[in-house]
Amino acid sequence: MNTRSGLILLFAIFVNGLSALIAQPQATPTPERDLLSRVRRLTVEGRRAGEGYWSPDGKRLVFQSEREPGNPWYQIYAVDLTTGDTVRISPGIGKTTCAFFRPGTDQILFASTHHDPQSKKLQDEELALRASGKERRYAWDYDPEMDIYAVSEKTKAIERLTNARGYDAEASYSSDGQWIAFSSMRDAYNRTLSDAERKQLDVDPSFFGEIYIMRADGTGQRRLTQVNGYDGGPFFSPDAKRVIWRRFDEQGLIADVWTMNLDGSDQRQLTDFKSMSWAPYIHPSGEYLLFASNKLGFENFEVFMVDVAGTKQPVRVTYSDGFDGLPVPSPDGKQLAWTSSRGGGREGQIFLAQWNHEAARTALAAAPPR
Amino acid sequence: MFGHIIRIAAVVALAGLSASAQTATQSKTRAHVQTLASEQLEGRMAGSAGERLAAEYIARELTRIGAKPLPGLTDFFHSFDFTAGTKDAGSTITVTRAGGTPRRFATTDHVQALSFSDSAEVTGPVVFAGYGLVVPESQNFGYDSYVGLDVKDKVVVVLRYFPEDADQKTRAILARYSDLRYKAMAARQRGAKAMLVIAGPRSPNAGATIPMTFDTALAGSGIVAASISGEAGAAIFDGVADNKLEDVQKSMDTGNPHASGFAIPELTVAVKSAVQRETQTGRNVVAYLPASSSMTGVERPWVALGAHYDHLGRGTNGNSLAAKEEAGRIHYGADDNASGTAAVLAVAETLAQQPRGRHVLVGFWSAEEIGLIGSNAFVNKPPVPADQLAAYLNFDMVGRMVDNKLTVQATGTSPVWNRIIEQANVAAGFDLVLQPDPYQPTDVASFNGVSVPALSFFTSTHTDYHRPGDTADKINYDDLDRVVGFAAAIVKRVGDTAEAPQFTKVDQQTDTAGRAGVRVFTGTIPDYATNVKGLLLGGVIGGGPAEIAGLQKGDVIIEIAGQTIANIYDYTYALELLKVGEPVKIVYMRGSARQETTLTPGARK
């Protein structure tokens, strides 16, 4: 179905339409406080923000946000967590998504369509559509022009890392900064499709999404997955020996978290909620991972955690209406950044909290086996 | 003289208290709150000796901080006159039927001027005008009690409230235009000499006159207006064939717009209304910290901070929520609003030690609790013109933070606010709740009214709100100090930018024509800060209808009497339509469980 983040758009709309969703008031104490303390809202400006990823020193966060008057889509920003100052990282034109700091360098990668000569025209059309009071029910379109770039913060030099037709995005670096894992839908464009496949591409291009790996300079691109349905959102394990990602079924309704070796071997399924479990990220301790799932209600995403081998029943982390997802622990493992609609309204924004690692270990130790 | 001596003694005591408290703690705000919410200040009712002591304390602190009197002023006080109370000074009516003996009513249980009435004596024939309701044509809902009636130079008799048996939708519309002031305006515009109001036999408070409500207007509203008893009403209706008041009311109560009033023949009524207004002088405390750099090229060179420092005294003015056994005790107002006052002093102290790109105006408003009077007086005759203010930051109830949640209101007043708030909150780290609406029951509304981009900080309400239990020991000083740091950072970001924030006018969500007002008492305390769909209860008043119905803190009301409740506006609106003593079904969420109960509203006089 969609990017690491696009899910938010879709479900935020459902959430708003359902009056049945009046769940717990947040003033009541919840078990959330055992794991998350001093919850704070990080992003305020703009319609929405999400996908916050930490710099290796934990002092900055790079994220995507719709916040500039001339562009209706996400651009990439980095906020300094000491001063509060925010700078735009991406060119400002077209659509972008999914940024990541490259360890050991001044580079930040993200996916973008800015090279597409149509970009400005598409932006203006979208703005006109929104000004008329309409809104696409589902804005994420897996633009085949989406490619992966890395920009140097010092020199501003932009390096294009992929150029295959088809959506290339959802990329992240290994901890040594030498490798990139990403998702691509190029398989739908680089060969002759059957009639059934062409129909499938019209309905849902994400069906063709597969996990790839490449060197940080874009060379050595290699496909790791071969299964129908949207494979996306890959991240390296802290020791850079495995990739963790989420795999949707062919219908795009059920997703689960998987891991595999860097050559695509030893693929193992870690979750089995029979719901959408996605956006996994491994805690820097390497002991467990956090992910989002709508197990508790189609439109109610919560953050869960599970041991890294997936032997336990996942433990619920967040307790709030609407959307909580895209959890990313800080490099020191003591904070959590995630995207949530708990601030009110229909759109997600980024929240931070103190993360209680010891309480997480205790809760996982006590969790029953899967 | 006596009062003067007491005052000096108390000032000396206060000076000692603040010094010792300040050495005892590192908090920037604790000593201020403890002083302002102390016994000696007696709840700081506007115009009281306690409030004067508070003003003097604030002025001394401003001197210590190094603030200066505003340009054109010689000290820190900005005085204004306001009506501190009204009482009936002997209103009467005399009903005379042609050829009959005049019947005179003179006691307040039979006739009582409305607080906004002119004081005058008028005589005239009588026209009954139903509920006296006029819905403006713009509402596309035809309802005009005066259709076909000539009320020029006559005494109009109207029913209180709005048709009791009309369907929900009709009641919802009519309720908005049933405010007594609005009814009096409609009568006056049609040339009536006087308006008499009767609470009909089928309404709440049937047959009772209306106690003089607190009204802060300095003058009357241009018409003689009084409420009369059922007995006085009967004297008027006696001569109308087949028209007992109860039957007359019943014919009106369906809300049928064609049920009309009528002239009452062969009858004159003399109305003498006497309203005595007690005028007092209130004092805002105002000062500024001059900019530390050249102001060349700086647009709107002032940035303002403010908080009201008055409170309810002993709660005798009608907006106390004290339980019966607490009535008459000092309402300390530690959170409301010693906390905000302390925050402004502490922000000023912080800014006094930093470079300032704009002049920083600090204002401490009097008479907020009785209708934003102090801040209104300031913006109406400002020592610094409103168009010179780049922004205004308001603090009202910022001392009871729970779960790191800080509500920032009025964020819709400028497109720059979200960015500035985001930047400042990276360091402050609050779980922010943002409310774009500037039409809040606090002084931020006064500044929004003169087109100044504004923000208001609030840590939500609690069960001690407007009660004697709002004391200094319950203030969360660590988090109050964090609010100070956050606000100082926002002022700095506004102050250091040459361009001023652009003002955005936010559309008001509720109709301003006048409202029936909530006439029932439910004993619920809404939590304004938390975003849930429905109405989250921050608490319930002990022994009140909500508690009796089994509701408790944390419950979320989602339906009242078949009306779904999505937010505080829906809730207030639904309450207006409830009837005293008539049980209604309440649907609420407790945790994730949907539950129902029955609540029987009591009367709010």
PDB file of C-alpha atoms in Angstrom, chain B residues 145-382:
ATOM      1  CA  SER B 145     -42.937  37.998  18.692  1.00  0.00           C
ATOM      2  CA  TYR B 146     -43.765  41.540  17.625  1.00  0.00           C
ATOM      3  CA  VAL B 147     -45.420  40.765  14.286  1.00  0.00           C
ATOM      4  CA  GLY B 148     -48.750  42.622  14.143  1.00  0.00           C
ATOM      5  CA  LEU B 149     -48.218  44.319  17.495  1.00  0.00           C
ATOM      6  CA  ASP B 150     -47.934  48.047  17.997  1.00  0.00           C
ATOM      7  CA  VAL B 151     -45.838  48.582  21.084  1.00  0.00           C
ATOM      8  CA  LYS B 152     -44.858  52.205  20.523  1.00  0.00           C
ATOM      9  CA  ASP B 153     -44.985  54.127  23.814  1.00  0.00           C
ATOM     10  CA  LYS B 154     -46.433  51.082  25.536  1.00  0.00           C
ATOM     11  CA  VAL B 155     -45.385  48.807  28.329  1.00  0.00           C
ATOM     12  CA  VAL B 156     -44.465  45.397  26.875  1.00  0.00           C
ATOM     13  CA  VAL B 157     -44.956  42.272  28.949  1.00  0.00           C
ATOM     14  CA  VAL B 158     -42.887  39.248  27.870  1.00  0.00           C
ATOM     15  CA  LEU B 159     -42.238  35.746  29.166  1.00  0.00           C
ATOM     16  CA  ARG B 160     -38.785  34.805  30.426  1.00  0.00           C
ATOM     17  CA  TYR B 161     -36.746  32.159  28.517  1.00  0.00           C
ATOM     18  CA  PHE B 162     -38.091  30.608  25.280  1.00  0.00           C
ATOM     19  CA  PRO B 163     -40.930  28.278  24.269  1.00  0.00           C
ATOM     20  CA  GLU B 164     -40.799  25.306  26.596  1.00  0.00           C
ATOM     21  CA  ASP B 165     -42.345  22.643  24.349  1.00  0.00           C
ATOM     22  CA  ALA B 166     -40.749  23.452  21.012  1.00  0.00           C
ATOM     23  CA  ASP B 167     -38.721  20.774  19.280  1.00  0.00           C
ATOM     24  CA  GLN B 168     -34.964  20.645  19.870  1.00  0.00           C
ATOM     25  CA  LYS B 169     -34.083  22.479  16.690  1.00  0.00           C
ATOM     26  CA  THR B 170     -36.481  25.346  17.310  1.00  0.00           C
ATOM     27  CA  ARG B 171     -35.399  25.653  20.924  1.00  0.00           C
ATOM     28  CA  ALA B 172     -31.807  25.644  19.802  1.00  0.00           C
ATOM     29  CA  ILE B 173     -32.402  28.630  17.553  1.00  0.00           C
ATOM     30  CA  LEU B 174     -34.683  30.567  19.893  1.00  0.00           C
ATOM     31  CA  ALA B 175     -32.430  30.043  22.897  1.00  0.00           C
ATOM     32  CA  ARG B 176     -29.791  32.168  21.253  1.00  0.00           C
ATOM     33  CA  TYR B 177     -32.069  35.190  21.197  1.00  0.00           C
ATOM     34  CA  SER B 178     -33.626  34.828  24.625  1.00  0.00           C
ATOM     35  CA  ASP B 179     -31.034  36.745  26.601  1.00  0.00           C
ATOM     36  CA  LEU B 180     -32.859  39.427  28.566  1.00  0.00           C
ATOM     37  CA  ARG B 181     -30.670  42.188  27.231  1.00  0.00           C
ATOM     38  CA  TYR B 182     -31.471  41.080  23.717  1.00  0.00           C
ATOM     39  CA  LYS B 183     -35.198  40.998  24.466  1.00  0.00           C
ATOM     40  CA  ALA B 184     -34.984  44.485  25.983  1.00  0.00           C
ATOM     41  CA  MET B 185     -33.174  45.729  22.900  1.00  0.00           C
ATOM     42  CA  ALA B 186     -35.918  44.317  20.655  1.00  0.00           C
ATOM     43  CA  ALA B 187     -38.594  46.075  22.753  1.00  0.00           C
ATOM     44  CA  ARG B 188     -36.682  49.336  22.782  1.00  0.00           C
ATOM     45  CA  GLN B 189     -36.111  49.285  19.037  1.00  0.00           C
ATOM     46  CA  ARG B 190     -39.882  48.994  18.545  1.00  0.00           C
ATOM     47  CA  GLY B 191     -40.528  52.064  20.665  1.00  0.00           C
ATOM     48  CA  ALA B 192     -41.677  50.419  23.883  1.00  0.00           C
ATOM     49  CA  LYS B 193     -41.400  52.509  27.050  1.00  0.00           C
ATOM     50  CA  ALA B 194     -40.740  49.567  29.311  1.00  0.00           C
ATOM     51  CA  MET B 195     -40.352  45.812  29.293  1.00  0.00           C
ATOM     52  CA  LEU B 196     -41.742  43.648  32.095  1.00  0.00           C
ATOM     53  CA  VAL B 197     -40.622  40.020  32.307  1.00  0.00           C
ATOM     54  CA  ILE B 198     -42.618  37.186  33.866  1.00  0.00           C
ATOM     55  CA  ALA B 199     -41.247  33.673  34.422  1.00  0.00           C
ATOM     56  CA  GLY B 200     -44.324  31.821  33.232  1.00  0.00           C
ATOM     57  CA  PRO B 201     -46.025  29.100  35.273  1.00  0.00           C
ATOM     58  CA  ARG B 202     -44.629  26.468  32.897  1.00  0.00           C
ATOM     59  CA  SER B 203     -40.989  27.663  33.146  1.00  0.00           C
ATOM     60  CA  PRO B 204     -38.183  27.196  35.648  1.00  0.00           C
ATOM     61  CA  ASN B 205     -38.292  29.701  38.509  1.00  0.00           C
ATOM     62  CA  ALA B 206     -42.008  30.109  37.763  1.00  0.00           C
ATOM     63  CA  GLY B 207     -43.530  33.288  39.131  1.00  0.00           C
ATOM     64  CA  ALA B 208     -40.291  34.467  40.713  1.00  0.00           C
ATOM     65  CA  THR B 209     -38.631  37.783  40.053  1.00  0.00           C
ATOM     66  CA  ILE B 210     -35.097  37.722  38.726  1.00  0.00           C
ATOM     67  CA  PRO B 211     -32.413  38.549  41.265  1.00  0.00           C
ATOM     68  CA  MET B 212     -30.272  41.485  40.252  1.00  0.00           C
ATOM     69  CA  THR B 213     -27.520  39.851  38.253  1.00  0.00           C
ATOM     70  CA  PHE B 214     -24.028  41.097  38.264  1.00  0.00           C
ATOM     71  CA  ASP B 215     -23.716  43.562  35.440  1.00  0.00           C
ATOM     72  CA  THR B 216     -20.703  45.689  34.873  1.00  0.00           C
ATOM     73  CA  ALA B 217     -22.121  48.230  32.430  1.00  0.00           C
ATOM     74  CA  LEU B 218     -21.654  51.777  33.614  1.00  0.00           C
ATOM     75  CA  ALA B 219     -25.003  52.989  32.289  1.00  0.00           C
ATOM     76  CA  GLY B 220     -28.492  51.693  31.597  1.00  0.00           C
ATOM     77  CA  SER B 221     -29.507  50.165  28.294  1.00  0.00           C
ATOM     78  CA  GLY B 222     -31.986  52.843  27.255  1.00  0.00           C
ATOM     79  CA  ILE B 223     -35.194  51.198  28.400  1.00  0.00           C
ATOM     80  CA  VAL B 224     -36.982  50.585  31.679  1.00  0.00           C
ATOM     81  CA  ALA B 225     -36.848  46.835  32.300  1.00  0.00           C
ATOM     82  CA  ALA B 226     -37.998  44.855  35.294  1.00  0.00           C
ATOM     83  CA  SER B 227     -39.095  41.380  36.243  1.00  0.00           C
ATOM     84  CA  ILE B 228     -42.398  40.912  38.040  1.00  0.00           C
ATOM     85  CA  SER B 229     -43.915  38.134  40.109  1.00  0.00           C
ATOM     86  CA  GLY B 230     -46.625  35.728  39.062  1.00  0.00           C
ATOM     87  CA  GLU B 231     -49.024  37.633  41.286  1.00  0.00           C
ATOM     88  CA  ALA B 232     -48.215  40.964  39.660  1.00  0.00           C
ATOM     89  CA  GLY B 233     -48.542  39.230  36.292  1.00  0.00           C
ATOM     90  CA  ALA B 234     -51.934  37.869  37.274  1.00  0.00           C
ATOM     91  CA  ALA B 235     -53.049  41.404  38.133  1.00  0.00           C
ATOM     92  CA  ILE B 236     -52.219  42.393  34.562  1.00  0.00           C
ATOM     93  CA  PHE B 237     -53.820  39.370  32.918  1.00  0.00           C
ATOM     94  CA  ASP B 238     -56.886  39.316  35.185  1.00  0.00           C
ATOM     95  CA  GLY B 239     -58.968  41.412  32.878  1.00  0.00           C
ATOM     96  CA  VAL B 240     -58.229  39.345  29.777  1.00  0.00           C
ATOM     97  CA  ALA B 241     -61.163  37.092  29.005  1.00  0.00           C
ATOM     98  CA  ASP B 242     -60.267  33.376  28.801  1.00  0.00           C
ATOM     99  CA  ASN B 243     -56.634  34.200  29.098  1.00  0.00           C
ATOM    100  CA  LYS B 244     -55.137  32.788  32.203  1.00  0.00           C
ATOM    101  CA  LEU B 245     -51.384  33.247  32.007  1.00  0.00           C
ATOM    102  CA  GLU B 246     -50.784  29.512  32.038  1.00  0.00           C
ATOM    103  CA  ASP B 247     -53.024  28.992  29.014  1.00  0.00           C
ATOM    104  CA  VAL B 248     -51.469  31.945  27.262  1.00  0.00           C
ATOM    105  CA  GLN B 249     -48.020  30.511  27.859  1.00  0.00           C
ATOM    106  CA  LYS B 250     -49.106  27.068  26.688  1.00  0.00           C
ATOM    107  CA  SER B 251     -50.252  28.496  23.370  1.00  0.00           C
ATOM    108  CA  MET B 252     -46.801  30.024  22.931  1.00  0.00           C
ATOM    109  CA  ASP B 253     -44.848  27.017  24.067  1.00  0.00           C
ATOM    110  CA  THR B 254     -45.026  24.980  20.899  1.00  0.00           C
ATOM    111  CA  GLY B 255     -42.767  27.510  19.263  1.00  0.00           C
ATOM    112  CA  ASN B 256     -45.382  28.065  16.576  1.00  0.00           C
ATOM    113  CA  PRO B 257     -44.340  31.389  15.072  1.00  0.00           C
ATOM    114  CA  HIS B 258     -47.966  32.275  14.405  1.00  0.00           C
ATOM    115  CA  ALA B 259     -49.013  32.257  18.064  1.00  0.00           C
ATOM    116  CA  SER B 260     -49.117  35.972  18.638  1.00  0.00           C
ATOM    117  CA  GLY B 261     -49.362  38.340  21.557  1.00  0.00           C
ATOM    118  CA  PHE B 262     -52.108  40.874  22.069  1.00  0.00           C
ATOM    119  CA  ALA B 263     -52.856  44.228  23.573  1.00  0.00           C
ATOM    120  CA  ILE B 264     -54.428  44.102  27.019  1.00  0.00           C
ATOM    121  CA  PRO B 265     -57.354  46.508  26.894  1.00  0.00           C
ATOM    122  CA  GLU B 266     -58.393  49.080  29.420  1.00  0.00           C
ATOM    123  CA  LEU B 267     -55.293  48.777  31.506  1.00  0.00           C
ATOM    124  CA  THR B 268     -52.390  51.051  32.293  1.00  0.00           C
ATOM    125  CA  VAL B 269     -49.272  50.158  34.139  1.00  0.00           C
ATOM    126  CA  ALA B 270     -46.916  52.600  35.807  1.00  0.00           C
ATOM    127  CA  VAL B 271     -43.401  51.282  36.156  1.00  0.00           C
ATOM    128  CA  LYS B 272     -40.790  52.905  38.308  1.00  0.00           C
ATOM    129  CA  SER B 273     -37.418  51.283  38.054  1.00  0.00           C
ATOM    130  CA  ALA B 274     -34.576  52.216  40.336  1.00  0.00           C
ATOM    131  CA  VAL B 275     -31.157  50.699  39.782  1.00  0.00           C
ATOM    132  CA  GLN B 276     -28.376  51.750  42.038  1.00  0.00           C
ATOM    133  CA  ARG B 277     -24.931  51.195  40.560  1.00  0.00           C
ATOM    134  CA  GLU B 278     -21.920  51.113  42.771  1.00  0.00           C
ATOM    135  CA  THR B 279     -18.991  52.542  40.862  1.00  0.00           C
ATOM    136  CA  GLN B 280     -15.486  51.671  41.911  1.00  0.00           C
ATOM    137  CA  THR B 281     -12.068  52.456  40.613  1.00  0.00           C
ATOM    138  CA  GLY B 282      -9.983  49.516  39.480  1.00  0.00           C
ATOM    139  CA  ARG B 283      -6.265  49.532  38.967  1.00  0.00           C
ATOM    140  CA  ASN B 284      -4.253  47.698  36.385  1.00  0.00           C
ATOM    141  CA  VAL B 285      -0.563  47.552  37.151  1.00  0.00           C
ATOM    142  CA  VAL B 286       1.496  48.307  34.048  1.00  0.00           C
ATOM    143  CA  ALA B 287       5.172  48.847  33.332  1.00  0.00           C
ATOM    144  CA  TYR B 288       7.815  48.221  30.700  1.00  0.00           C
ATOM    145  CA  LEU B 289      11.353  47.170  30.060  1.00  0.00           C
ATOM    146  CA  PRO B 290      12.824  49.451  27.388  1.00  0.00           C
ATOM    147  CA  ALA B 291      14.426  47.855  24.341  1.00  0.00           C
ATOM    148  CA  SER B 292      18.164  47.516  24.723  1.00  0.00           C
ATOM    149  CA  SER B 293      19.012  48.185  21.091  1.00  0.00           C
ATOM    150  CA  SER B 294      18.070  50.706  18.420  1.00  0.00           C
ATOM    151  CA  MET B 295      14.486  50.451  17.278  1.00  0.00           C
ATOM    152  CA  THR B 296      15.201  51.675  13.750  1.00  0.00           C
ATOM    153  CA  GLY B 297      13.290  49.559  11.262  1.00  0.00           C
ATOM    154  CA  VAL B 298      11.476  47.618  13.947  1.00  0.00           C
ATOM    155  CA  GLU B 299       7.841  47.222  13.058  1.00  0.00           C
ATOM    156  CA  ARG B 300       5.366  47.524  15.984  1.00  0.00           C
ATOM    157  CA  PRO B 301       8.098  48.142  18.566  1.00  0.00           C
ATOM    158  CA  TRP B 302       6.339  46.681  21.625  1.00  0.00           C
ATOM    159  CA  VAL B 303       5.657  43.168  22.814  1.00  0.00           C
ATOM    160  CA  ALA B 304       3.290  42.705  25.757  1.00  0.00           C
ATOM    161  CA  LEU B 305       2.782  40.154  28.516  1.00  0.00           C
ATOM    162  CA  GLY B 306      -0.122  40.081  30.906  1.00  0.00           C
ATOM    163  CA  ALA B 307      -2.134  38.286  33.538  1.00  0.00           C
ATOM    164  CA  HIS B 308      -5.080  39.255  35.654  1.00  0.00           C
ATOM    165  CA  TYR B 309      -4.245  39.502  39.333  1.00  0.00           C
ATOM    166  CA  ASP B 310      -7.738  39.857  40.778  1.00  0.00           C
ATOM    167  CA  HIS B 311      -9.788  36.931  42.027  1.00  0.00           C
ATOM    168  CA  LEU B 312     -13.091  36.341  43.770  1.00  0.00           C
ATOM    169  CA  GLY B 313     -12.497  37.608  47.293  1.00  0.00           C
ATOM    170  CA  ARG B 314     -14.855  35.562  49.409  1.00  0.00           C
ATOM    171  CA  GLY B 315     -16.855  34.491  46.400  1.00  0.00           C
ATOM    172  CA  THR B 316     -19.815  36.764  47.009  1.00  0.00           C
ATOM    173  CA  ASN B 317     -20.156  37.988  43.431  1.00  0.00           C
ATOM    174  CA  GLY B 318     -21.901  34.988  41.990  1.00  0.00           C
ATOM    175  CA  ASN B 319     -19.164  33.201  40.078  1.00  0.00           C
ATOM    176  CA  SER B 320     -17.907  31.179  43.006  1.00  0.00           C
ATOM    177  CA  LEU B 321     -18.275  27.418  42.741  1.00  0.00           C
ATOM    178  CA  ALA B 322     -17.814  26.892  46.464  1.00  0.00           C
ATOM    179  CA  ALA B 323     -19.756  24.050  47.997  1.00  0.00           C
ATOM    180  CA  LYS B 324     -22.331  25.059  50.589  1.00  0.00           C
ATOM    181  CA  GLU B 325     -20.059  24.417  53.547  1.00  0.00           C
ATOM    182  CA  GLU B 326     -17.243  26.477  51.992  1.00  0.00           C
ATOM    183  CA  ALA B 327     -19.362  29.483  51.086  1.00  0.00           C
ATOM    184  CA  GLY B 328     -17.993  32.829  52.242  1.00  0.00           C
ATOM    185  CA  ARG B 329     -14.461  31.577  52.813  1.00  0.00           C
ATOM    186  CA  ILE B 330     -11.492  33.231  51.176  1.00  0.00           C
ATOM    187  CA  HIS B 331     -11.023  32.161  47.577  1.00  0.00           C
ATOM    188  CA  TYR B 332      -7.231  32.268  47.485  1.00  0.00           C
ATOM    189  CA  GLY B 333      -6.899  32.054  43.718  1.00  0.00           C
ATOM    190  CA  ALA B 334      -3.399  30.588  43.759  1.00  0.00           C
ATOM    191  CA  ASP B 335      -3.795  29.067  40.326  1.00  0.00           C
ATOM    192  CA  ASP B 336      -6.401  31.666  39.243  1.00  0.00           C
ATOM    193  CA  ASN B 337      -4.419  33.763  38.815  1.00  0.00           C
ATOM    194  CA  ALA B 338      -1.563  34.250  41.247  1.00  0.00           C
ATOM    195  CA  SER B 339       0.182  31.685  39.019  1.00  0.00           C
ATOM    196  CA  GLY B 340      -0.162  33.830  35.891  1.00  0.00           C
ATOM    197  CA  THR B 341       0.803  36.981  37.777  1.00  0.00           C
ATOM    198  CA  ALA B 342       3.895  35.228  39.113  1.00  0.00           C
ATOM    199  CA  ALA B 343       4.707  33.979  35.618  1.00  0.00           C
ATOM    200  CA  VAL B 344       4.585  37.498  34.139  1.00  0.00           C
ATOM    201  CA  LEU B 345       6.805  38.841  36.930  1.00  0.00           C
ATOM    202  CA  ALA B 346       9.253  36.000  36.415  1.00  0.00           C
ATOM    203  CA  VAL B 347       9.310  36.372  32.613  1.00  0.00           C
ATOM    204  CA  ALA B 348       9.905  40.103  33.076  1.00  0.00           C
ATOM    205  CA  GLU B 349      12.733  39.387  35.483  1.00  0.00           C
ATOM    206  CA  THR B 350      14.290  36.976  32.991  1.00  0.00           C
ATOM    207  CA  LEU B 351      13.968  39.442  30.114  1.00  0.00           C
ATOM    208  CA  ALA B 352      15.336  42.299  32.236  1.00  0.00           C
ATOM    209  CA  GLN B 353      18.671  40.478  32.231  1.00  0.00           C
ATOM    210  CA  GLN B 354      18.783  39.909  28.467  1.00  0.00           C
ATOM    211  CA  PRO B 355      19.175  42.089  25.380  1.00  0.00           C
ATOM    212  CA  ARG B 356      15.723  43.137  24.143  1.00  0.00           C
ATOM    213  CA  GLY B 357      14.921  43.922  20.518  1.00  0.00           C
ATOM    214  CA  ARG B 358      11.549  45.442  21.450  1.00  0.00           C
ATOM    215  CA  HIS B 359      10.109  47.247  24.454  1.00  0.00           C
ATOM    216  CA  VAL B 360       8.488  44.696  26.748  1.00  0.00           C
ATOM    217  CA  LEU B 361       5.194  45.854  28.239  1.00  0.00           C
ATOM    218  CA  VAL B 362       3.902  43.993  31.276  1.00  0.00           C
ATOM    219  CA  GLY B 363       0.298  44.335  32.393  1.00  0.00           C
ATOM    220  CA  PHE B 364      -1.466  42.995  35.459  1.00  0.00           C
ATOM    221  CA  TRP B 365      -5.183  43.276  34.932  1.00  0.00           C
ATOM    222  CA  SER B 366      -7.807  43.977  37.523  1.00  0.00           C
ATOM    223  CA  ALA B 367     -11.473  42.969  37.323  1.00  0.00           C
ATOM    224  CA  GLU B 368     -10.946  40.040  34.955  1.00  0.00           C
ATOM    225  CA  GLU B 369     -13.157  37.771  37.010  1.00  0.00           C
ATOM    226  CA  ILE B 370     -16.125  40.091  36.550  1.00  0.00           C
ATOM    227  CA  GLY B 371     -15.786  40.401  32.784  1.00  0.00           C
ATOM    228  CA  LEU B 372     -12.299  41.205  31.478  1.00  0.00           C
ATOM    229  CA  ILE B 373     -12.869  44.788  32.581  1.00  0.00           C
ATOM    230  CA  GLY B 374      -9.298  45.755  33.383  1.00  0.00           C
ATOM    231  CA  SER B 375      -7.789  44.524  30.137  1.00  0.00           C
ATOM    232  CA  ASN B 376     -10.666  46.058  28.182  1.00  0.00           C
ATOM    233  CA  ALA B 377     -10.113  49.390  29.892  1.00  0.00           C
ATOM    234  CA  PHE B 378      -6.465  49.112  28.933  1.00  0.00           C
ATOM    235  CA  VAL B 379      -6.999  48.322  25.260  1.00  0.00           C
ATOM    236  CA  ASN B 380      -9.741  50.958  24.963  1.00  0.00           C
ATOM    237  CA  LYS B 381      -7.492  53.732  26.227  1.00  0.00           C
ATOM    238  CA  PRO B 382      -4.050  52.283  25.990  1.00  0.00           C
TER     239      PRO B 382
END
